[in-house]
Amino acid sequence: LEGTDYLKDPSSIWFIGDTVVDLECAARLGVTPILFGDVETHGQMYHGHAFRFHVRTLDALTALLQSTISEAA
């Protein structure tokens, strides 16, 4: 991503994953963690790791992406 505008605001990059390791990587990189999968969470936490959005299906992920794109336009 070096040489792009994305590094000016790393939170604009989404890291979508289904494990604690994925959420930890997102946090360490400073990007937005998105939890994927039909898992039980406690508020905005999954096994002690924060996430911004939780989507359980590909359809839900698609809807989130579409709504985010619509808001940006």
PDB file of C-alpha atoms in Angstrom:
ATOM      1  CA  LEU A   1       0.000   0.000   0.000  1.00  0.00           C
ATOM      2  CA  GLU A   2       3.021   2.204   0.085  1.00  0.00           C
ATOM      3  CA  GLY A   3       2.668   5.078  -2.334  1.00  0.00           C
ATOM      4  CA  THR A   4      -1.137   5.151  -2.076  1.00  0.00           C
ATOM      5  CA  ASP A   5      -3.516   7.430  -0.211  1.00  0.00           C
ATOM      6  CA  TYR A   6      -4.641   4.520   1.965  1.00  0.00           C
ATOM      7  CA  LEU A   7      -1.734   4.989   4.339  1.00  0.00           C
ATOM      8  CA  LYS A   8      -2.976   8.495   5.156  1.00  0.00           C
ATOM      9  CA  ASP A   9      -5.974   6.860   6.868  1.00  0.00           C
ATOM     10  CA  PRO A  10      -5.333   3.166   7.626  1.00  0.00           C
ATOM     11  CA  SER A  11      -8.766   2.894   9.266  1.00  0.00           C
ATOM     12  CA  SER A  12     -10.240   3.101   5.760  1.00  0.00           C
ATOM     13  CA  ILE A  13      -8.759  -0.346   5.113  1.00  0.00           C
ATOM     14  CA  TRP A  14     -10.881  -3.289   6.224  1.00  0.00           C
ATOM     15  CA  PHE A  15      -9.355  -6.516   7.544  1.00  0.00           C
ATOM     16  CA  ILE A  16     -12.052  -9.178   7.324  1.00  0.00           C
ATOM     17  CA  GLY A  17     -11.426 -12.348   9.278  1.00  0.00           C
ATOM     18  CA  ASP A  18     -12.957 -15.120  11.307  1.00  0.00           C
ATOM     19  CA  THR A  19     -10.357 -15.681  14.007  1.00  0.00           C
ATOM     20  CA  VAL A  20      -8.860 -13.911  16.998  1.00  0.00           C
ATOM     21  CA  VAL A  21      -5.568 -13.762  15.098  1.00  0.00           C
ATOM     22  CA  ASP A  22      -7.265 -11.815  12.305  1.00  0.00           C
ATOM     23  CA  LEU A  23      -8.670  -9.278  14.769  1.00  0.00           C
ATOM     24  CA  GLU A  24      -5.284  -8.967  16.446  1.00  0.00           C
ATOM     25  CA  CYS A  25      -3.568  -8.367  13.098  1.00  0.00           C
ATOM     26  CA  ALA A  26      -6.083  -5.653  12.234  1.00  0.00           C
ATOM     27  CA  ALA A  27      -5.515  -3.945  15.577  1.00  0.00           C
ATOM     28  CA  ARG A  28      -1.731  -4.046  15.213  1.00  0.00           C
ATOM     29  CA  LEU A  29      -1.931  -2.628  11.701  1.00  0.00           C
ATOM     30  CA  GLY A  30      -4.376   0.105  12.715  1.00  0.00           C
ATOM     31  CA  VAL A  31      -6.945  -0.984  10.147  1.00  0.00           C
ATOM     32  CA  THR A  32     -10.652  -1.643  10.688  1.00  0.00           C
ATOM     33  CA  PRO A  33     -11.365  -5.153  12.028  1.00  0.00           C
ATOM     34  CA  ILE A  34     -14.427  -6.895  10.583  1.00  0.00           C
ATOM     35  CA  LEU A  35     -15.465 -10.170  12.231  1.00  0.00           C
ATOM     36  CA  PHE A  36     -16.937 -12.685   9.809  1.00  0.00           C
ATOM     37  CA  GLY A  37     -18.889 -15.766  10.789  1.00  0.00           C
ATOM     38  CA  ASP A  38     -21.736 -17.104  12.855  1.00  0.00           C
ATOM     39  CA  VAL A  39     -20.033 -16.799  16.225  1.00  0.00           C
ATOM     40  CA  GLU A  40     -21.126 -15.547  19.646  1.00  0.00           C
ATOM     41  CA  THR A  41     -19.752 -12.163  20.660  1.00  0.00           C
ATOM     42  CA  HIS A  42     -19.976  -9.973  23.731  1.00  0.00           C
ATOM     43  CA  GLY A  43     -20.817  -6.457  22.590  1.00  0.00           C
ATOM     44  CA  GLN A  44     -18.084  -5.351  20.193  1.00  0.00           C
ATOM     45  CA  MET A  45     -15.649  -7.973  21.520  1.00  0.00           C
ATOM     46  CA  TYR A  46     -14.764 -11.490  20.408  1.00  0.00           C
ATOM     47  CA  HIS A  47     -12.555 -13.399  22.840  1.00  0.00           C
ATOM     48  CA  GLY A  48     -11.135 -10.150  24.168  1.00  0.00           C
ATOM     49  CA  HIS A  49     -10.550  -8.546  20.768  1.00  0.00           C
ATOM     50  CA  ALA A  50     -12.515  -5.575  19.464  1.00  0.00           C
ATOM     51  CA  PHE A  51     -14.132  -5.384  16.049  1.00  0.00           C
ATOM     52  CA  ARG A  52     -16.005  -2.619  14.226  1.00  0.00           C
ATOM     53  CA  PHE A  53     -18.584  -4.729  12.395  1.00  0.00           C
ATOM     54  CA  HIS A  54     -19.741  -8.334  12.720  1.00  0.00           C
ATOM     55  CA  VAL A  55     -21.210 -10.008   9.661  1.00  0.00           C
ATOM     56  CA  ARG A  56     -22.419 -13.591   9.766  1.00  0.00           C
ATOM     57  CA  THR A  57     -22.887 -14.341   6.053  1.00  0.00           C
ATOM     58  CA  LEU A  58     -21.547 -13.326   2.659  1.00  0.00           C
ATOM     59  CA  ASP A  59     -24.889 -11.646   1.945  1.00  0.00           C
ATOM     60  CA  ALA A  60     -24.485  -9.546   5.104  1.00  0.00           C
ATOM     61  CA  LEU A  61     -20.925  -8.647   4.094  1.00  0.00           C
ATOM     62  CA  THR A  62     -22.121  -7.620   0.634  1.00  0.00           C
ATOM     63  CA  ALA A  63     -24.845  -5.441   2.163  1.00  0.00           C
ATOM     64  CA  LEU A  64     -22.318  -3.778   4.486  1.00  0.00           C
ATOM     65  CA  LEU A  65     -19.970  -3.050   1.585  1.00  0.00           C
ATOM     66  CA  GLN A  66     -22.801  -1.660  -0.533  1.00  0.00           C
ATOM     67  CA  SER A  67     -24.065   0.578   2.271  1.00  0.00           C
ATOM     68  CA  THR A  68     -20.558   1.872   2.952  1.00  0.00           C
ATOM     69  CA  ILE A  69     -19.992   2.629  -0.721  1.00  0.00           C
ATOM     70  CA  SER A  70     -23.372   4.404  -0.927  1.00  0.00           C
ATOM     71  CA  GLU A  71     -22.519   6.568   2.093  1.00  0.00           C
ATOM     72  CA  ALA A  72     -19.179   7.545   0.567  1.00  0.00           C
ATOM     73  CA  ALA A  73     -20.715   8.593  -2.750  1.00  0.00           C
TER      74      ALA A  73
END
